[in-house]
PDB file of C-alpha atoms in Angstrom:
ATOM      1  CA  ALA D   1      -0.019  -0.216   0.060  1.00 37.00           C
ATOM      2  CA  ILE D   2       0.601   3.804  -0.965  1.00 39.00           C
ATOM      3  CA  ASN D   3       0.538   5.885   1.841  1.00 41.00           C
ATOM      4  CA  GLY D   4      -2.478   4.013   2.731  1.00 42.00           C
ATOM      5  CA  PHE D   5      -4.174   3.569  -0.656  1.00 44.00           C
ATOM      6  CA  GLY D   6      -3.176   0.307  -2.370  1.00 48.00           C
ATOM      7  CA  MET D   7      -2.759   0.034  -5.884  1.00 46.00           C
ATOM      8  CA  GLN D   8      -6.235  -1.679  -6.877  1.00 48.00           C
ATOM      9  CA  SER D   9      -8.037   1.040  -5.459  1.00 52.00           C
ATOM     10  CA  CYS D  10      -6.384   3.736  -6.915  1.00 51.00           C
ATOM     11  CA  LEU D  11      -6.773   2.170 -10.726  1.00 48.00           C
ATOM     12  CA  TRP D  12     -10.408   1.694  -9.283  1.00 47.00           C
ATOM     13  CA  LYS D  13     -10.518   5.403  -8.093  1.00 51.00           C
ATOM     14  CA  SER D  14      -9.412   6.542 -11.468  1.00 49.00           C
ATOM     15  CA  LYS D  15     -11.459   4.703 -12.850  1.00 48.00           C
ATOM     16  CA  PHE D  16     -14.368   6.603 -11.118  1.00 48.00           C
ATOM     17  CA  SER D  17     -12.803   9.389 -11.519  1.00 54.00           C
ATOM     18  CA  VAL D  18     -13.366   9.073 -15.589  1.00 54.00           C
ATOM     19  CA  ALA D  19     -16.765   8.370 -15.252  1.00 52.00           C
ATOM     20  CA  LYS D  20     -17.219  11.329 -13.381  1.00 54.00           C
ATOM     21  CA  MET D  21     -15.104  13.701 -15.718  1.00 53.00           C
ATOM     22  CA  PHE D  22     -17.015  12.587 -18.967  1.00 50.00           C
ATOM     23  CA  GLN D  23     -20.280  13.500 -17.083  1.00 48.00           C
ATOM     24  CA  ASN D  24     -18.570  17.023 -15.960  1.00 57.00           C
ATOM     25  CA  ALA D  25     -19.258  15.779 -12.181  1.00 62.00           C
ATOM     26  CA  VAL D  26     -16.270  16.328 -10.285  1.00 74.00           C
ATOM     27  CA  LEU D  27     -17.341  17.932  -7.220  1.00 73.00           C
ATOM     28  CA  THR D  28     -15.483  21.107  -7.740  1.00 78.00           C
ATOM     29  CA  ARG D  29     -16.309  24.167  -5.562  1.00 67.00           C
ATOM     30  CA  GLN D  30     -17.690  25.699  -8.293  1.00 72.00           C
ATOM     31  CA  VAL D  31     -19.922  22.753  -9.221  1.00 71.00           C
ATOM     32  CA  MET D  32     -20.785  22.542  -5.411  1.00 70.00           C
ATOM     33  CA  LYS D  33     -21.495  26.538  -5.973  1.00 75.00           C
ATOM     34  CA  GLN D  34     -23.938  25.579  -8.272  1.00 73.00           C
ATOM     35  CA  ARG D  35     -25.677  23.228  -6.282  1.00 74.00           C
ATOM     36  CA  LYS D  36     -26.684  26.004  -4.052  1.00 80.00           C
ATOM     37  CA  TRP D  37     -23.840  25.276  -1.724  1.00 75.00           C
ATOM     38  CA  PRO D  38     -22.704  27.817   0.600  1.00 77.00           C
ATOM     39  CA  GLY D  39     -19.515  27.651   0.765  1.00 76.00           C
ATOM     40  CA  ASN D  40     -16.574  29.984  -1.181  1.00 82.00           C
ATOM     41  CA  PRO D  41     -15.569  28.890  -4.694  1.00 82.00           C
ATOM     42  CA  CYS D  42     -12.401  29.009  -4.356  1.00 85.00           C
ATOM     43  CA  CYS D  43      -9.706  26.869  -5.129  1.00 88.00           C
ATOM     44  CA  SER D  44      -7.395  25.610  -1.516  1.00 88.00           C
ATOM     45  CA  PHE D  45      -4.162  26.271  -3.204  1.00 91.00           C
ATOM     46  CA  CYS D  46      -4.417  29.758  -5.455  1.00 92.00           C
ATOM     47  CA  LYS D  47      -8.321  31.195  -4.270  1.00 89.00           C
ATOM     48  CA  ASP D  48      -8.930  31.257  -8.155  1.00 92.00           C
ATOM     49  CA  VAL D  49     -12.469  30.155  -8.706  1.00 87.00           C
ATOM     50  CA  GLU D  50     -12.178  25.996  -8.555  1.00 86.00           C
ATOM     51  CA  SER D  51     -13.206  24.481 -11.657  1.00 86.00           C
ATOM     52  CA  SER D  52     -12.448  21.267 -12.882  1.00 87.00           C
ATOM     53  CA  GLN D  53     -10.057  22.694 -15.080  1.00 88.00           C
ATOM     54  CA  HIS D  54      -8.694  25.246 -13.010  1.00 90.00           C
ATOM     55  CA  LEU D  55      -7.853  21.728 -10.690  1.00 88.00           C
ATOM     56  CA  PHE D  56      -6.109  19.592 -12.968  1.00 89.00           C
ATOM     57  CA  PHE D  57      -4.785  22.133 -15.729  1.00 92.00           C
ATOM     58  CA  THR D  58      -4.163  25.913 -14.679  1.00 93.00           C
ATOM     59  CA  CYS D  59      -3.672  26.172 -10.846  1.00 94.00           C
ATOM     60  CA  PRO D  60       0.161  27.088  -9.817  1.00 96.00           C
ATOM     61  CA  PHE D  61      -0.198  23.702  -7.764  1.00 95.00           C
ATOM     62  CA  ALA D  62      -1.679  21.774 -10.898  1.00 94.00           C
ATOM     63  CA  ARG D  63       1.016  23.523 -13.139  1.00 95.00           C
ATOM     64  CA  ALA D  64       4.156  23.055 -10.810  1.00 94.00           C
ATOM     65  CA  VAL D  65       2.879  18.748 -10.634  1.00 92.00           C
ATOM     66  CA  TRP D  66       2.421  18.523 -14.290  1.00 92.00           C
ATOM     67  CA  ILE D  67       5.540  20.643 -15.483  1.00 93.00           C
ATOM     68  CA  ALA D  68       7.743  17.731 -13.148  1.00 86.00           C
ATOM     69  CA  HIS D  69      10.083  15.147 -14.594  1.00 78.00           C
ATOM     70  CA  PRO D  70       9.458  13.239 -16.337  1.00 81.00           C
ATOM     71  CA  TRP D  71       6.172  14.840 -17.947  1.00 86.00           C
ATOM     72  CA  PHE D  72       7.545  18.270 -18.837  1.00 91.00           C
ATOM     73  CA  ILE D  73       3.976  19.505 -19.446  1.00 92.00           C
ATOM     74  CA  LYS D  74       3.118  22.857 -19.395  1.00 92.00           C
ATOM     75  CA  SER D  75      -0.946  22.203 -18.779  1.00 91.00           C
ATOM     76  CA  GLU D  76      -1.715  26.128 -18.896  1.00 89.00           C
ATOM     77  CA  ILE D  77      -0.848  25.893 -22.327  1.00 91.00           C
ATOM     78  CA  LEU D  78      -3.613  22.646 -23.008  1.00 90.00           C
ATOM     79  CA  SER D  79      -5.630  24.296 -21.173  1.00 90.00           C
ATOM     80  CA  ASN D  80      -5.714  27.306 -23.167  1.00 92.00           C
ATOM     81  CA  ASN D  81      -5.763  25.731 -26.446  1.00 94.00           C
ATOM     82  CA  TYR D  82      -8.610  23.732 -25.643  1.00 92.00           C
ATOM     83  CA  ASP D  83     -11.931  24.693 -23.871  1.00 88.00           C
ATOM     84  CA  SER D  84     -12.891  21.288 -21.783  1.00 86.00           C
ATOM     85  CA  ILE D  85     -10.962  18.619 -19.683  1.00 84.00           C
ATOM     86  CA  VAL D  86     -11.852  15.953 -22.391  1.00 85.00           C
ATOM     87  CA  GLU D  87     -10.517  17.547 -24.733  1.00 90.00           C
ATOM     88  CA  ILE D  88      -7.188  18.226 -23.187  1.00 91.00           C
ATOM     89  CA  ILE D  89      -6.827  14.526 -22.510  1.00 89.00           C
ATOM     90  CA  ASN D  90      -7.735  13.499 -25.476  1.00 91.00           C
ATOM     91  CA  ALA D  91      -4.780  16.061 -27.078  1.00 93.00           C
ATOM     92  CA  LEU D  92      -2.151  14.813 -23.932  1.00 92.00           C
ATOM     93  CA  LEU D  93      -3.070  11.105 -25.415  1.00 93.00           C
ATOM     94  CA  ASN D  94      -2.316  11.993 -29.200  1.00 94.00           C
ATOM     95  CA  SER D  95       0.603  13.630 -28.252  1.00 93.00           C
ATOM     96  CA  GLY D  96       3.119  11.116 -28.736  1.00 93.00           C
ATOM     97  CA  HIS D  97       4.440  11.856 -25.172  1.00 93.00           C
ATOM     98  CA  PRO D  98       5.829   8.331 -23.344  1.00 91.00           C
ATOM     99  CA  HIS D  99       3.734   8.542 -20.260  1.00 87.00           C
ATOM    100  CA  ALA D 100       0.838  10.091 -21.499  1.00 90.00           C
ATOM    101  CA  SER D 101      -1.612   6.665 -20.847  1.00 89.00           C
ATOM    102  CA  LEU D 102      -4.938   7.120 -19.634  1.00 87.00           C
ATOM    103  CA  ILE D 103      -4.313   5.320 -16.383  1.00 84.00           C
ATOM    104  CA  ASN D 104      -0.988   7.436 -16.355  1.00 86.00           C
ATOM    105  CA  ILE D 105      -3.011  10.350 -16.213  1.00 88.00           C
ATOM    106  CA  MET D 106      -6.151   9.308 -14.489  1.00 85.00           C
ATOM    107  CA  ILE D 107      -3.638   8.434 -12.098  1.00 85.00           C
ATOM    108  CA  PHE D 108      -1.973  12.408 -11.881  1.00 85.00           C
ATOM    109  CA  ARG D 109      -5.447  13.583 -11.451  1.00 86.00           C
ATOM    110  CA  TRP D 110      -6.513  11.218  -8.356  1.00 86.00           C
ATOM    111  CA  CYS D 111      -3.373  12.882  -6.403  1.00 89.00           C
ATOM    112  CA  ILE D 112      -3.923  16.060  -7.511  1.00 91.00           C
ATOM    113  CA  TRP D 113      -7.447  15.476  -6.300  1.00 88.00           C
ATOM    114  CA  LYS D 114      -5.615  14.331  -3.561  1.00 89.00           C
ATOM    115  CA  ALA D 115      -3.611  16.931  -2.559  1.00 91.00           C
ATOM    116  CA  ARG D 116      -7.199  19.035  -2.660  1.00 89.00           C
ATOM    117  CA  ASN D 117      -8.770  17.249  -0.532  1.00 87.00           C
ATOM    118  CA  ASN D 118      -5.900  17.150   1.985  1.00 90.00           C
ATOM    119  CA  THR D 119      -5.789  20.397   2.245  1.00 90.00           C
ATOM    120  CA  LEU D 120      -9.439  21.659   1.837  1.00 84.00           C
ATOM    121  CA  PHE D 121     -11.036  18.951   4.776  1.00 87.00           C
ATOM    122  CA  ASP D 122      -7.673  17.994   6.844  1.00 88.00           C
ATOM    123  CA  ARG D 123      -6.225  21.110   6.848  1.00 87.00           C
ATOM    124  CA  LYS D 124      -2.856  19.381   5.572  1.00 86.00           C
ATOM    125  CA  GLU D 125      -0.128  21.980   3.521  1.00 85.00           C
ATOM    126  CA  THR D 126       0.263  20.251   0.430  1.00 85.00           C
ATOM    127  CA  LYS D 127       3.098  20.659  -1.409  1.00 90.00           C
ATOM    128  CA  PRO D 128       3.087  19.540  -5.126  1.00 91.00           C
ATOM    129  CA  ILE D 129       5.888  17.677  -4.964  1.00 88.00           C
ATOM    130  CA  HIS D 130       4.291  15.366  -2.292  1.00 87.00           C
ATOM    131  CA  ALA D 131       1.422  14.786  -5.116  1.00 88.00           C
ATOM    132  CA  PHE D 132       4.003  13.788  -7.288  1.00 84.00           C
ATOM    133  CA  GLN D 133       5.683  11.780  -5.524  1.00 87.00           C
ATOM    134  CA  ILE D 134       2.809  10.186  -4.349  1.00 87.00           C
ATOM    135  CA  MET D 135       1.652   9.493  -8.171  1.00 85.00           C
ATOM    136  CA  GLN D 136       5.027   8.223  -8.851  1.00 84.00           C
ATOM    137  CA  ALA D 137       4.949   5.593  -6.491  1.00 87.00           C
ATOM    138  CA  ILE D 138       1.975   4.350  -7.930  1.00 85.00           C
ATOM    139  CA  LEU D 139       3.527   3.884 -11.433  1.00 80.00           C
ATOM    140  CA  ASP D 140       6.333   2.487 -10.286  1.00 81.00           C
ATOM    141  CA  ASN D 141       4.590   0.520  -8.485  1.00 79.00           C
ATOM    142  CA  GLN D 142       1.899  -0.561 -11.060  1.00 66.00           C
ATOM    143  CA  GLU D 143       5.452  -1.499 -13.482  1.00 57.00           C
ATOM    144  CA  LEU D 144       6.581  -3.827 -10.661  1.00 50.00           C
ATOM    145  CA  THR D 145       3.316  -5.908 -10.640  1.00 51.00           C
ATOM    146  CA  LEU D 146       3.065  -5.613 -14.161  1.00 49.00           C
ATOM    147  CA  GLN D 147       6.969  -7.143 -14.705  1.00 53.00           C
ATOM    148  CA  SER D 148       5.979  -9.840 -12.136  1.00 51.00           C
ATOM    149  CA  GLN D 149       2.958 -10.987 -14.023  1.00 47.00           C
TER     150      GLN D 149
END
């Protein structure tokens, strides 16, 4: 298990996240506000309005995670060129990037989501490197699991 989350749990949550993403049902603060939630719609990391696109691609926190080695992706450029998360992910999948598989992208998004929730609900200071390290550990574990089969 990695920080209390096993690989199977993470993969299941990533698949669940894909379904929510395609339904535009990720419960960001912006979505909650649209559903008459009385709370603050601002991002836990930077105080801009927390939409899905902001949280996963344009927030300085997310940008710092995406730009790290071995990804080196400027997520804000993708966000500027495409109107939806589905289009951004499709562009990543078709980019020829050696790490851009659907499962890797979903694990990446899940780690950003987990960091956001740690900050929002548990009041834990989370840095981009923490999200990246968890993502990298999950991916390393995935590779070890696949190699041993």
